[in-house]
Amino acid sequence: MSERYLLGVDLGTTAVKVGLFDDQGRKVAVDTQEHQLITSGGGVIEQTPDAYWEAFRKGLKNVLQESGVEKEKVLALSFSSQGETMVFLDEHQQPLHPFFVWMDTRAQEEAEMINSWFSADEILQRTGQGPIISMYPACKVLWMKRHHPEIFKRINKMLLLDDYFLFRMGGYFCAEGSNWCTSYMWDIGTKQWWPEMLEKLEIRPEQLPEMKESATLLGKIYPEIAEELGLSPELQLVVGGLDQSCGTIGVGNVEPGIFSENTGAVLAVCTKVDHTVLDPGGELPCFYDTVPGMYMLHTGAKGGIMLRWLRDNLCLEEMEEEKRTGKDAYTIMDEMAEKIPAGSDGLILLPNFAGAGAPDTDQYARGLLYGLNLEHTKAHIIRAFMEAIAMNMCRMVDYSEKVTGQKVTEVRTMGGAAKSPLWCQIKADILGRDVITMKNTQDAGALGAALLAGTGIGIWPSLKEIAKKAAQPDRVYKPNPANRAAYDKALRRYEMLTNAVKGLTKELC
């Protein structure tokens, strides 16, 4: 039994995962608590601070009970967090409005305004990102300014989700670069706030958190919060990072030449470089990384949240069977899709349920299911959803190779979709590359945060070395040559449909 334990908390889009790990990076206990987002049309997607907190509190309680570890042996905690999810606090540090979840797209007009203020090249040079779209924090700030000026005038602090947790738990107003890259308010070159953007938005630097490096030790938790959560008052809080960056740590993607993907609520792909790489096409943004001296090329699109939508709306029988038998509805859906041939008998989905992601970014794009005929079944639709995410990923990987000049020979996979052998095999077949699950695939984000916590308090001198040691390969999915022709055809059709609807999407919204 170890005498030292670390907490890594993954603040996800639809769930909070709490993981407890020992001082070798080995999992002791993990618990996941789902939370239901608030949607009201018009691109509005919100969440209350208390919903996040309650999911965290319940998950932490279960982990501590399951592990039986004495609270005094839990030394530090850090967060892996979804990006772009933003909250505004008043002078009493109380939320003025629910969190704007990253997927919230109401600020489309504001995105167009910001893009008119600065050239695409200036945005790229300043932020490492392409032209801004409605999901990003600067747009949320401008939307609040234009639509609720009375609230905007009362804003004392602007925080992202992990920043809020650090403040609530210990009173620290701080943040780090991997999460704030897509705020369009932070300059990736100078590592300072972008003054011209702040001036345009009419906000002050003191309204924004103090920037720190990931793995920076902040200090102790509030005693009253420690008591509420069942933690030691000596617990140390450490700066974490963006969920995708923490996830790369958890699967050992800490050096150039490794590629990782995460199909959770969002599909995200990541590769590391040791210098800034700016994509003039704007499809492969450059992020500041949680690993010292590294940058992350990372892009994404809608992912597993669409399969959850499919489950919740079109697979009610499978959900009832789960209640009746205990067999997971997603497993039942997998079994149905496995009986369908590669290519879903010509059924193609464009997975743009709330805008298209890279490399076909279009905030006005919407989902399209094409090729339906009387022979298609629900099983075809399920498989088409899974294939659509894999085809989107294939386009991302191919684009990444063009921008970086780095050949991708294997993909390390994480996120909820990695639990599905069928989905992993579909990805390998469509990508034409090995897809590798890791023994810690499901907990990569939480593990990455825990490794940051341990590095922050000095348990490990090198984040890179402990990440490579803790990441253990589990299963390798090799491409099936028998499916190559079907998927080459499907990829061509996917590209044709994507090109065919360009220019129409804004008119049809």
Short mmCIF file of C-alpha atoms in Angstrom, two decimals:
data_model
loop_
_atom_site.label_atom_id
_atom_site.label_comp_id
_atom_site.label_asym_id
_atom_site.label_seq_id
_atom_site.Cartn_x
_atom_site.Cartn_y
_atom_site.Cartn_z
CA MET A 1 0.00 0.00 0.00
CA SER A 2 1.22 3.44 -0.91
CA GLU A 3 1.41 6.25 1.60
CA ARG A 4 0.84 8.94 -1.03
CA TYR A 5 -2.21 9.41 -3.24
CA LEU A 6 -3.32 11.99 -5.77
CA LEU A 7 -6.68 13.12 -7.12
CA GLY A 8 -7.28 13.90 -10.78
CA VAL A 9 -10.67 15.36 -11.64
CA ASP A 10 -11.90 15.41 -15.24
CA LEU A 11 -14.56 18.12 -15.67
CA GLY A 12 -16.29 16.78 -18.78
CA THR A 13 -19.09 18.11 -20.94
CA THR A 14 -21.73 15.69 -19.72
CA ALA A 15 -20.02 14.05 -16.74
CA VAL A 16 -17.45 14.64 -14.01
CA LYS A 17 -14.91 11.86 -13.43
CA VAL A 18 -12.96 11.68 -10.18
CA GLY A 19 -9.88 9.46 -10.09
CA LEU A 20 -7.61 8.47 -7.22
CA PHE A 21 -4.10 7.31 -8.14
CA ASP A 22 -1.07 6.19 -6.14
CA ASP A 23 2.45 7.59 -6.34
CA GLN A 24 3.30 5.26 -9.24
CA GLY A 25 0.42 6.57 -11.36
CA ARG A 26 -1.64 3.42 -10.76
CA LYS A 27 -5.42 3.68 -10.56
CA VAL A 28 -6.94 3.05 -7.15
CA ALA A 29 -10.55 4.09 -7.73
CA VAL A 30 -12.55 6.07 -10.28
CA ASP A 31 -16.14 7.29 -10.27
CA THR A 32 -18.16 9.11 -12.93
CA GLN A 33 -21.23 11.26 -12.32
CA GLU A 34 -23.31 12.46 -15.26
CA HIS A 35 -25.01 15.84 -15.33
CA GLN A 36 -27.72 17.07 -17.70
CA LEU A 37 -26.97 20.19 -19.73
CA ILE A 38 -29.55 22.96 -20.01
CA THR A 39 -30.66 23.63 -23.60
CA SER A 40 -33.34 26.05 -24.69
CA GLY A 41 -32.91 26.46 -28.45
CA GLY A 42 -31.15 29.11 -30.47
CA GLY A 43 -27.77 27.56 -29.79
CA VAL A 44 -28.10 28.05 -26.01
CA ILE A 45 -26.32 25.36 -23.96
CA GLU A 46 -25.75 26.15 -20.28
CA GLN A 47 -25.00 24.56 -16.94
CA THR A 48 -25.29 25.75 -13.35
CA PRO A 49 -22.21 25.93 -11.13
CA ASP A 50 -23.96 23.76 -8.54
CA ALA A 51 -24.61 20.99 -11.08
CA TYR A 52 -20.88 20.70 -11.75
CA TRP A 53 -20.09 20.91 -8.03
CA GLU A 54 -22.64 18.28 -7.03
CA ALA A 55 -21.37 15.83 -9.65
CA PHE A 56 -17.83 16.40 -8.35
CA ARG A 57 -18.88 16.02 -4.72
CA LYS A 58 -20.75 12.76 -5.33
CA GLY A 59 -17.94 11.29 -7.41
CA LEU A 60 -15.33 12.22 -4.80
CA LYS A 61 -17.39 10.72 -1.99
CA ASN A 62 -17.74 7.43 -3.88
CA VAL A 63 -14.01 7.27 -4.69
CA LEU A 64 -12.97 7.88 -1.11
CA GLN A 65 -15.43 5.30 0.18
CA GLU A 66 -14.47 2.68 -2.40
CA SER A 67 -10.72 3.10 -1.90
CA GLY A 68 -10.73 3.21 1.89
CA VAL A 69 -7.68 5.49 1.69
CA GLU A 70 -7.22 7.74 4.71
CA LYS A 71 -7.83 11.35 3.76
CA GLU A 72 -4.46 12.43 5.20
CA LYS A 73 -2.71 10.29 2.56
CA VAL A 74 -4.44 12.15 -0.31
CA LEU A 75 -1.86 14.88 -0.88
CA ALA A 76 -2.87 16.91 -3.93
CA LEU A 77 -5.57 17.51 -6.53
CA SER A 78 -5.59 18.93 -10.04
CA PHE A 79 -8.19 19.37 -12.78
CA SER A 80 -8.54 18.28 -16.38
CA SER A 81 -11.24 20.49 -17.85
CA GLN A 82 -13.34 21.03 -20.94
CA GLY A 83 -12.28 24.22 -22.69
CA GLU A 84 -14.27 27.37 -23.44
CA THR A 85 -16.94 26.81 -20.76
CA MET A 86 -17.17 30.21 -19.10
CA VAL A 87 -18.72 31.93 -16.11
CA PHE A 88 -18.92 35.58 -14.97
CA LEU A 89 -18.67 36.55 -11.29
CA ASP A 90 -19.84 39.72 -9.57
CA GLU A 91 -17.96 41.75 -6.94
CA HIS A 92 -19.01 39.23 -4.28
CA GLN A 93 -17.59 36.42 -6.46
CA GLN A 94 -21.05 35.01 -7.14
CA PRO A 95 -22.07 33.80 -10.63
CA LEU A 96 -24.04 36.39 -12.57
CA HIS A 97 -25.30 33.83 -15.08
CA PRO A 98 -25.11 30.07 -15.63
CA PHE A 99 -21.99 28.72 -17.30
CA PHE A 100 -21.85 29.22 -21.06
CA VAL A 101 -20.94 25.64 -22.05
CA TRP A 102 -18.33 25.37 -24.78
CA MET A 103 -20.91 24.03 -27.28
CA ASP A 104 -23.09 27.14 -26.90
CA THR A 105 -23.34 28.78 -30.35
CA ARG A 106 -25.68 31.71 -29.72
CA ALA A 107 -22.90 34.25 -30.35
CA GLN A 108 -22.67 33.79 -34.12
CA GLU A 109 -23.13 37.49 -34.90
CA GLU A 110 -20.48 38.32 -32.33
CA ALA A 111 -18.04 35.92 -34.01
CA GLU A 112 -18.57 37.72 -37.31
CA MET A 113 -17.97 41.06 -35.62
CA ILE A 114 -14.70 39.94 -34.03
CA ASN A 115 -13.48 38.50 -37.33
CA SER A 116 -14.13 41.91 -38.90
CA TRP A 117 -11.94 43.60 -36.28
CA PHE A 118 -8.81 41.60 -37.05
CA SER A 119 -7.39 39.85 -40.09
CA ALA A 120 -7.19 36.06 -40.09
CA ASP A 121 -3.40 36.32 -40.13
CA GLU A 122 -3.32 38.62 -37.09
CA ILE A 123 -5.61 36.26 -35.18
CA LEU A 124 -3.40 33.33 -36.12
CA GLN A 125 -0.18 35.06 -35.11
CA ARG A 126 -1.61 36.26 -31.80
CA THR A 127 -3.53 33.19 -30.69
CA GLY A 128 -2.37 30.22 -32.77
CA GLN A 129 -6.01 29.75 -33.76
CA GLY A 130 -8.00 30.23 -36.93
CA PRO A 131 -10.80 32.79 -37.36
CA ILE A 132 -13.01 32.83 -34.30
CA ILE A 133 -16.30 30.94 -34.13
CA SER A 134 -19.25 31.43 -31.82
CA MET A 135 -18.26 28.86 -29.17
CA TYR A 136 -15.16 30.70 -28.00
CA PRO A 137 -14.96 32.89 -24.87
CA ALA A 138 -14.36 36.25 -26.57
CA CYS A 139 -17.66 35.76 -28.41
CA LYS A 140 -19.41 34.89 -25.14
CA VAL A 141 -18.04 38.09 -23.57
CA LEU A 142 -19.20 40.21 -26.51
CA TRP A 143 -22.61 38.52 -26.52
CA MET A 144 -23.08 39.38 -22.85
CA LYS A 145 -21.98 42.95 -23.49
CA ARG A 146 -24.44 43.39 -26.38
CA HIS A 147 -27.43 41.48 -25.00
CA HIS A 148 -27.17 42.02 -21.24
CA PRO A 149 -25.22 45.25 -20.71
CA GLU A 150 -26.54 45.50 -17.14
CA ILE A 151 -24.87 42.16 -16.30
CA PHE A 152 -21.76 43.02 -18.28
CA LYS A 153 -21.22 46.15 -16.16
CA ARG A 154 -21.29 44.05 -13.00
CA ILE A 155 -18.65 41.52 -14.10
CA ASN A 156 -15.77 41.42 -11.66
CA LYS A 157 -14.09 38.21 -12.84
CA MET A 158 -14.27 35.99 -15.94
CA LEU A 159 -13.30 32.37 -15.40
CA LEU A 160 -13.25 29.09 -17.25
CA LEU A 161 -14.54 25.95 -15.55
CA ASP A 162 -11.33 24.71 -13.90
CA ASP A 163 -10.47 28.27 -12.84
CA TYR A 164 -13.83 28.42 -11.06
CA PHE A 165 -13.15 25.17 -9.19
CA LEU A 166 -9.73 26.38 -8.04
CA PHE A 167 -11.33 29.59 -6.81
CA ARG A 168 -14.21 27.81 -5.09
CA MET A 169 -11.89 25.31 -3.41
CA GLY A 170 -9.07 27.60 -2.36
CA GLY A 171 -9.69 31.20 -3.41
CA TYR A 172 -7.11 31.17 -6.20
CA PHE A 173 -7.86 33.37 -9.24
CA CYS A 174 -5.53 31.73 -11.70
CA ALA A 175 -5.50 29.91 -15.02
CA GLU A 176 -3.11 28.38 -17.57
CA GLY A 177 -2.42 28.57 -21.29
CA SER A 178 -3.78 25.30 -22.66
CA ASN A 179 -7.32 26.29 -21.67
CA TRP A 180 -7.09 29.99 -22.49
CA CYS A 181 -5.63 29.54 -26.01
CA THR A 182 -9.12 29.50 -27.48
CA SER A 183 -10.31 32.49 -25.49
CA TYR A 184 -8.84 34.72 -28.24
CA MET A 185 -7.82 37.03 -25.40
CA TRP A 186 -4.41 35.45 -24.65
CA ASP A 187 -1.35 35.87 -26.87
CA ILE A 188 0.41 32.52 -27.36
CA GLY A 189 3.62 34.27 -28.42
CA THR A 190 4.00 36.75 -25.57
CA LYS A 191 2.08 34.63 -23.04
CA GLN A 192 0.27 37.80 -22.01
CA TRP A 193 -3.26 39.06 -22.51
CA TRP A 194 -3.87 40.42 -26.02
CA PRO A 195 -4.37 44.16 -25.31
CA GLU A 196 -6.08 45.07 -28.60
CA MET A 197 -8.68 42.34 -28.11
CA LEU A 198 -9.35 43.38 -24.52
CA GLU A 199 -9.76 46.97 -25.65
CA LYS A 200 -12.29 45.96 -28.32
CA LEU A 201 -14.26 43.89 -25.80
CA GLU A 202 -14.02 46.69 -23.22
CA ILE A 203 -12.66 44.45 -20.47
CA ARG A 204 -9.69 44.97 -18.15
CA PRO A 205 -6.81 42.59 -17.43
CA GLU A 206 -7.72 42.55 -13.74
CA GLN A 207 -11.07 40.96 -14.66
CA LEU A 208 -9.14 37.96 -15.94
CA PRO A 209 -7.27 35.36 -13.88
CA GLU A 210 -3.54 35.37 -13.24
CA MET A 211 -1.77 33.04 -15.66
CA LYS A 212 0.34 30.18 -14.29
CA GLU A 213 2.12 27.19 -15.79
CA SER A 214 0.46 23.79 -15.51
CA ALA A 215 1.71 21.77 -12.51
CA THR A 216 2.21 24.98 -10.50
CA LEU A 217 1.57 24.40 -6.81
CA LEU A 218 -0.97 26.95 -5.54
CA GLY A 219 -1.51 26.03 -1.91
CA LYS A 220 -3.97 24.45 0.45
CA ILE A 221 -7.69 23.89 0.11
CA TYR A 222 -10.10 25.98 2.24
CA PRO A 223 -10.62 24.16 5.58
CA GLU A 224 -14.40 24.41 5.28
CA ILE A 225 -14.32 22.97 1.76
CA ALA A 226 -12.06 20.16 2.94
CA GLU A 227 -14.60 19.34 5.63
CA GLU A 228 -17.49 19.45 3.15
CA LEU A 229 -15.70 17.10 0.74
CA GLY A 230 -14.16 14.74 3.29
CA LEU A 231 -10.61 15.77 2.42
CA SER A 232 -7.63 16.74 4.55
CA PRO A 233 -7.22 20.49 5.17
CA GLU A 234 -3.58 19.92 4.16
CA LEU A 235 -4.57 18.91 0.61
CA GLN A 236 -2.66 20.93 -2.00
CA LEU A 237 -4.25 22.39 -5.13
CA VAL A 238 -2.19 22.29 -8.33
CA VAL A 239 -2.83 23.99 -11.68
CA GLY A 240 -4.13 21.51 -14.25
CA GLY A 241 -4.99 21.96 -17.90
CA LEU A 242 -7.24 21.42 -20.88
CA ASP A 243 -8.89 17.99 -20.88
CA GLN A 244 -7.40 17.06 -24.23
CA SER A 245 -3.91 18.01 -23.11
CA CYS A 246 -4.29 16.14 -19.82
CA GLY A 247 -5.57 13.16 -21.78
CA THR A 248 -2.43 13.12 -23.91
CA ILE A 249 -0.38 12.93 -20.71
CA GLY A 250 -2.52 10.02 -19.56
CA VAL A 251 -1.78 7.99 -22.72
CA GLY A 252 1.90 8.94 -22.92
CA ASN A 253 1.57 11.36 -25.83
CA VAL A 254 4.20 13.75 -24.51
CA GLU A 255 6.72 13.88 -27.37
CA PRO A 256 6.59 14.63 -31.12
CA GLY A 257 5.57 11.72 -33.37
CA ILE A 258 2.70 10.31 -31.28
CA PHE A 259 -0.92 10.93 -32.20
CA SER A 260 -3.89 10.54 -29.86
CA GLU A 261 -7.63 10.88 -30.22
CA ASN A 262 -10.44 11.20 -27.74
CA THR A 263 -14.00 10.35 -28.69
CA GLY A 264 -15.96 11.52 -25.71
CA ALA A 265 -18.72 14.10 -26.01
CA VAL A 266 -16.40 15.76 -28.53
CA LEU A 267 -14.05 14.18 -31.05
CA ALA A 268 -10.55 15.56 -30.53
CA VAL A 269 -7.21 14.72 -32.08
CA CYS A 270 -3.84 15.81 -30.70
CA THR A 271 -0.20 15.66 -31.66
CA LYS A 272 2.77 17.33 -29.97
CA VAL A 273 5.45 19.63 -31.35
CA ASP A 274 8.36 21.38 -29.63
CA HIS A 275 7.68 24.77 -31.23
CA THR A 276 4.69 26.78 -32.42
CA VAL A 277 3.28 25.57 -35.74
CA LEU A 278 0.79 27.98 -37.28
CA ASP A 279 -1.65 26.57 -39.83
CA PRO A 280 -2.59 29.26 -42.39
CA GLY A 281 -5.73 27.26 -43.16
CA GLY A 282 -6.86 27.76 -39.60
CA GLU A 283 -8.05 24.17 -39.23
CA LEU A 284 -5.30 22.85 -36.96
CA PRO A 285 -4.88 25.28 -34.07
CA CYS A 286 -1.71 25.45 -32.03
CA PHE A 287 -2.16 25.22 -28.26
CA TYR A 288 0.15 25.92 -25.39
CA ASP A 289 0.67 22.56 -23.71
CA THR A 290 0.60 21.27 -20.16
CA VAL A 291 4.02 19.65 -20.74
CA PRO A 292 6.84 22.18 -20.24
CA GLY A 293 8.38 23.41 -23.49
CA MET A 294 5.79 21.70 -25.67
CA TYR A 295 2.91 22.81 -27.87
CA MET A 296 -0.09 20.77 -28.94
CA LEU A 297 -1.71 20.77 -32.35
CA HIS A 298 -5.28 19.98 -31.52
CA THR A 299 -8.54 20.12 -33.34
CA GLY A 300 -11.99 18.71 -32.83
CA ALA A 301 -15.58 18.22 -33.87
CA LYS A 302 -18.75 16.81 -32.41
CA GLY A 303 -18.21 13.25 -31.21
CA GLY A 304 -19.83 10.73 -28.91
CA ILE A 305 -22.47 13.17 -27.75
CA MET A 306 -24.21 12.42 -31.06
CA LEU A 307 -24.32 8.70 -30.24
CA ARG A 308 -25.81 9.66 -26.88
CA TRP A 309 -28.41 11.71 -28.77
CA LEU A 310 -29.11 8.67 -30.95
CA ARG A 311 -29.46 6.46 -27.87
CA ASP A 312 -31.74 8.87 -26.04
CA ASN A 313 -34.02 9.58 -29.00
CA LEU A 314 -34.06 6.58 -31.34
CA CYS A 315 -32.95 3.70 -29.12
CA LEU A 316 -35.60 3.76 -26.42
CA GLU A 317 -36.12 -0.01 -26.68
CA GLU A 318 -32.43 -0.58 -26.05
CA MET A 319 -32.56 1.72 -23.03
CA GLU A 320 -35.54 -0.22 -21.68
CA GLU A 321 -33.60 -3.45 -22.18
CA GLU A 322 -30.74 -1.93 -20.16
CA LYS A 323 -33.15 -1.23 -17.30
CA ARG A 324 -34.60 -4.73 -17.54
CA THR A 325 -31.40 -6.76 -17.91
CA GLY A 326 -28.57 -4.48 -16.81
CA LYS A 327 -26.89 -4.83 -20.21
CA ASP A 328 -25.55 -1.45 -21.34
CA ALA A 329 -27.62 0.16 -24.12
CA TYR A 330 -24.44 1.14 -25.99
CA THR A 331 -23.33 -2.52 -25.98
CA ILE A 332 -26.66 -3.52 -27.46
CA MET A 333 -26.28 -0.81 -30.11
CA ASP A 334 -22.79 -2.10 -30.91
CA GLU A 335 -24.12 -5.60 -31.40
CA MET A 336 -26.74 -4.29 -33.80
CA ALA A 337 -24.23 -2.24 -35.80
CA GLU A 338 -21.74 -5.12 -35.99
CA LYS A 339 -24.17 -7.06 -38.18
CA ILE A 340 -24.12 -4.28 -40.81
CA PRO A 341 -21.37 -4.35 -43.48
CA ALA A 342 -18.64 -1.72 -43.72
CA GLY A 343 -20.04 1.39 -45.38
CA SER A 344 -23.55 0.87 -43.94
CA ASP A 345 -24.90 -0.16 -47.34
CA GLY A 346 -24.38 3.33 -48.72
CA LEU A 347 -25.78 5.30 -45.76
CA ILE A 348 -23.63 8.38 -44.98
CA LEU A 349 -23.91 10.80 -42.08
CA LEU A 350 -22.39 14.28 -41.97
CA PRO A 351 -21.96 14.63 -38.19
CA ASN A 352 -22.50 18.38 -37.97
CA PHE A 353 -25.17 18.51 -35.28
CA ALA A 354 -24.06 21.92 -33.99
CA GLY A 355 -21.71 23.09 -36.70
CA ALA A 356 -18.92 21.32 -38.55
CA GLY A 357 -15.49 20.94 -36.99
CA ALA A 358 -12.08 20.62 -38.58
CA PRO A 359 -11.02 20.28 -41.29
CA ASP A 360 -14.33 21.56 -42.67
CA THR A 361 -15.13 24.22 -40.07
CA ASP A 362 -18.53 25.81 -40.59
CA GLN A 363 -20.50 27.08 -37.61
CA TYR A 364 -23.70 27.04 -39.65
CA ALA A 365 -23.40 23.43 -40.82
CA ARG A 366 -25.95 20.89 -39.64
CA GLY A 367 -26.20 17.12 -39.65
CA LEU A 368 -27.19 15.30 -42.81
CA LEU A 369 -28.16 11.63 -43.17
CA TYR A 370 -27.95 10.76 -46.86
CA GLY A 371 -28.80 7.65 -48.85
CA LEU A 372 -31.71 6.25 -46.84
CA ASN A 373 -33.74 3.58 -48.62
CA LEU A 374 -36.35 1.01 -47.63
CA GLU A 375 -33.70 -1.61 -46.85
CA HIS A 376 -32.02 0.44 -44.17
CA THR A 377 -32.72 -0.28 -40.51
CA LYS A 378 -31.96 1.31 -37.18
CA ALA A 379 -28.81 -0.81 -37.06
CA HIS A 380 -27.64 0.86 -40.29
CA ILE A 381 -28.17 4.28 -38.74
CA ILE A 382 -26.20 3.32 -35.62
CA ARG A 383 -23.26 2.11 -37.71
CA ALA A 384 -23.45 5.18 -39.96
CA PHE A 385 -23.10 7.38 -36.86
CA MET A 386 -19.99 5.46 -35.76
CA GLU A 387 -18.47 5.55 -39.23
CA ALA A 388 -19.16 9.28 -39.57
CA ILE A 389 -17.04 10.10 -36.52
CA ALA A 390 -14.24 7.88 -37.82
CA MET A 391 -14.37 9.51 -41.28
CA ASN A 392 -14.23 12.96 -39.71
CA MET A 393 -11.20 11.79 -37.71
CA CYS A 394 -9.54 10.42 -40.84
CA ARG A 395 -9.82 13.82 -42.50
CA MET A 396 -8.30 15.42 -39.40
CA VAL A 397 -5.34 13.03 -39.35
CA ASP A 398 -4.66 13.46 -43.06
CA TYR A 399 -4.80 17.23 -42.69
CA SER A 400 -2.44 17.10 -39.69
CA GLU A 401 0.15 15.22 -41.71
CA LYS A 402 0.07 17.92 -44.38
CA VAL A 403 0.53 20.76 -41.88
CA THR A 404 3.20 19.21 -39.67
CA GLY A 405 5.03 16.98 -42.11
CA GLN A 406 4.92 14.27 -39.41
CA LYS A 407 3.68 10.87 -40.59
CA VAL A 408 1.07 9.24 -38.37
CA THR A 409 1.54 5.48 -38.09
CA GLU A 410 -0.48 4.80 -34.94
CA VAL A 411 -3.28 6.46 -33.02
CA ARG A 412 -3.71 6.12 -29.27
CA THR A 413 -7.37 6.25 -28.38
CA MET A 414 -9.20 7.32 -25.24
CA GLY A 415 -12.62 8.50 -24.18
CA GLY A 416 -15.89 6.63 -23.89
CA ALA A 417 -15.78 5.28 -27.45
CA ALA A 418 -12.59 3.34 -26.66
CA LYS A 419 -14.75 0.91 -24.68
CA SER A 420 -16.33 -0.23 -27.94
CA PRO A 421 -14.22 -2.83 -29.81
CA LEU A 422 -16.41 -2.32 -32.88
CA TRP A 423 -15.86 1.44 -32.93
CA CYS A 424 -12.10 1.01 -32.44
CA GLN A 425 -11.99 -1.44 -35.35
CA ILE A 426 -14.04 0.90 -37.55
CA LYS A 427 -11.55 3.68 -36.78
CA ALA A 428 -8.58 1.45 -37.64
CA ASP A 429 -10.22 0.37 -40.91
CA ILE A 430 -11.12 3.90 -42.00
CA LEU A 431 -7.84 5.48 -40.85
CA GLY A 432 -5.74 2.69 -42.33
CA ARG A 433 -3.55 2.87 -39.21
CA ASP A 434 -3.19 0.93 -35.98
CA VAL A 435 -5.53 2.13 -33.24
CA ILE A 436 -4.23 1.39 -29.74
CA THR A 437 -6.22 1.43 -26.53
CA MET A 438 -4.30 1.95 -23.32
CA LYS A 439 -4.87 0.26 -19.98
CA ASN A 440 -5.78 3.68 -18.62
CA THR A 441 -7.71 4.71 -21.76
CA GLN A 442 -10.95 5.44 -19.91
CA ASP A 443 -9.22 7.48 -17.23
CA ALA A 444 -6.59 9.31 -19.29
CA GLY A 445 -7.79 12.83 -18.49
CA ALA A 446 -8.09 12.15 -14.76
CA LEU A 447 -4.71 10.37 -14.74
CA GLY A 448 -3.08 13.27 -16.59
CA ALA A 449 -4.44 15.68 -13.99
CA ALA A 450 -3.19 13.45 -11.16
CA LEU A 451 0.28 13.31 -12.72
CA LEU A 452 0.28 17.11 -12.87
CA ALA A 453 -0.73 17.19 -9.20
CA GLY A 454 2.09 14.82 -8.25
CA THR A 455 4.62 16.77 -10.29
CA GLY A 456 3.42 19.99 -8.67
CA ILE A 457 4.16 18.76 -5.15
CA GLY A 458 7.49 17.21 -6.16
CA ILE A 459 6.72 13.47 -6.18
CA TRP A 460 8.10 13.25 -9.72
CA PRO A 461 10.82 15.53 -11.10
CA SER A 462 9.80 14.94 -14.74
CA LEU A 463 6.24 15.00 -16.03
CA LYS A 464 7.34 13.42 -19.31
CA GLU A 465 9.04 10.47 -17.66
CA ILE A 466 6.20 9.59 -15.31
CA ALA A 467 3.70 9.95 -18.16
CA LYS A 468 5.64 7.49 -20.32
CA LYS A 469 5.94 5.09 -17.40
CA ALA A 470 2.27 5.27 -16.40
CA ALA A 471 0.91 4.79 -19.96
CA GLN A 472 0.51 1.06 -20.69
CA PRO A 473 -0.73 -0.25 -24.08
CA ASP A 474 -3.68 -2.63 -23.84
CA ARG A 475 -5.03 -3.70 -27.27
CA VAL A 476 -3.99 -2.99 -30.85
CA TYR A 477 -6.63 -2.81 -33.60
CA LYS A 478 -5.11 -3.34 -37.03
CA PRO A 479 -6.82 -2.25 -40.26
CA ASN A 480 -8.83 -4.99 -41.97
CA PRO A 481 -7.83 -4.98 -45.67
CA ALA A 482 -11.19 -6.54 -46.58
CA ASN A 483 -12.94 -3.26 -45.66
CA ARG A 484 -10.56 -0.91 -47.51
CA ALA A 485 -12.57 -0.65 -50.74
CA ALA A 486 -15.86 0.01 -48.94
CA TYR A 487 -14.35 2.72 -46.80
CA ASP A 488 -12.48 4.37 -49.67
CA LYS A 489 -15.85 4.69 -51.38
CA ALA A 490 -17.49 5.99 -48.20
CA LEU A 491 -14.73 8.57 -47.69
CA ARG A 492 -15.17 9.83 -51.26
CA ARG A 493 -18.93 10.17 -50.73
CA TYR A 494 -18.36 11.91 -47.39
CA GLU A 495 -16.09 14.46 -49.07
CA MET A 496 -18.51 14.97 -51.98
CA LEU A 497 -21.44 15.63 -49.63
CA THR A 498 -19.34 17.98 -47.49
CA ASN A 499 -18.37 20.02 -50.55
CA ALA A 500 -21.91 19.93 -51.95
CA VAL A 501 -23.49 21.62 -48.94
CA LYS A 502 -20.83 24.32 -48.54
CA GLY A 503 -22.39 27.70 -49.14
CA LEU A 504 -25.85 26.40 -48.38
CA THR A 505 -25.54 25.97 -44.65
CA LYS A 506 -25.89 29.62 -43.63
CA GLU A 507 -28.88 30.10 -45.93
CA LEU A 508 -30.63 27.05 -44.49
CA CYS A 509 -30.12 28.00 -40.82
#
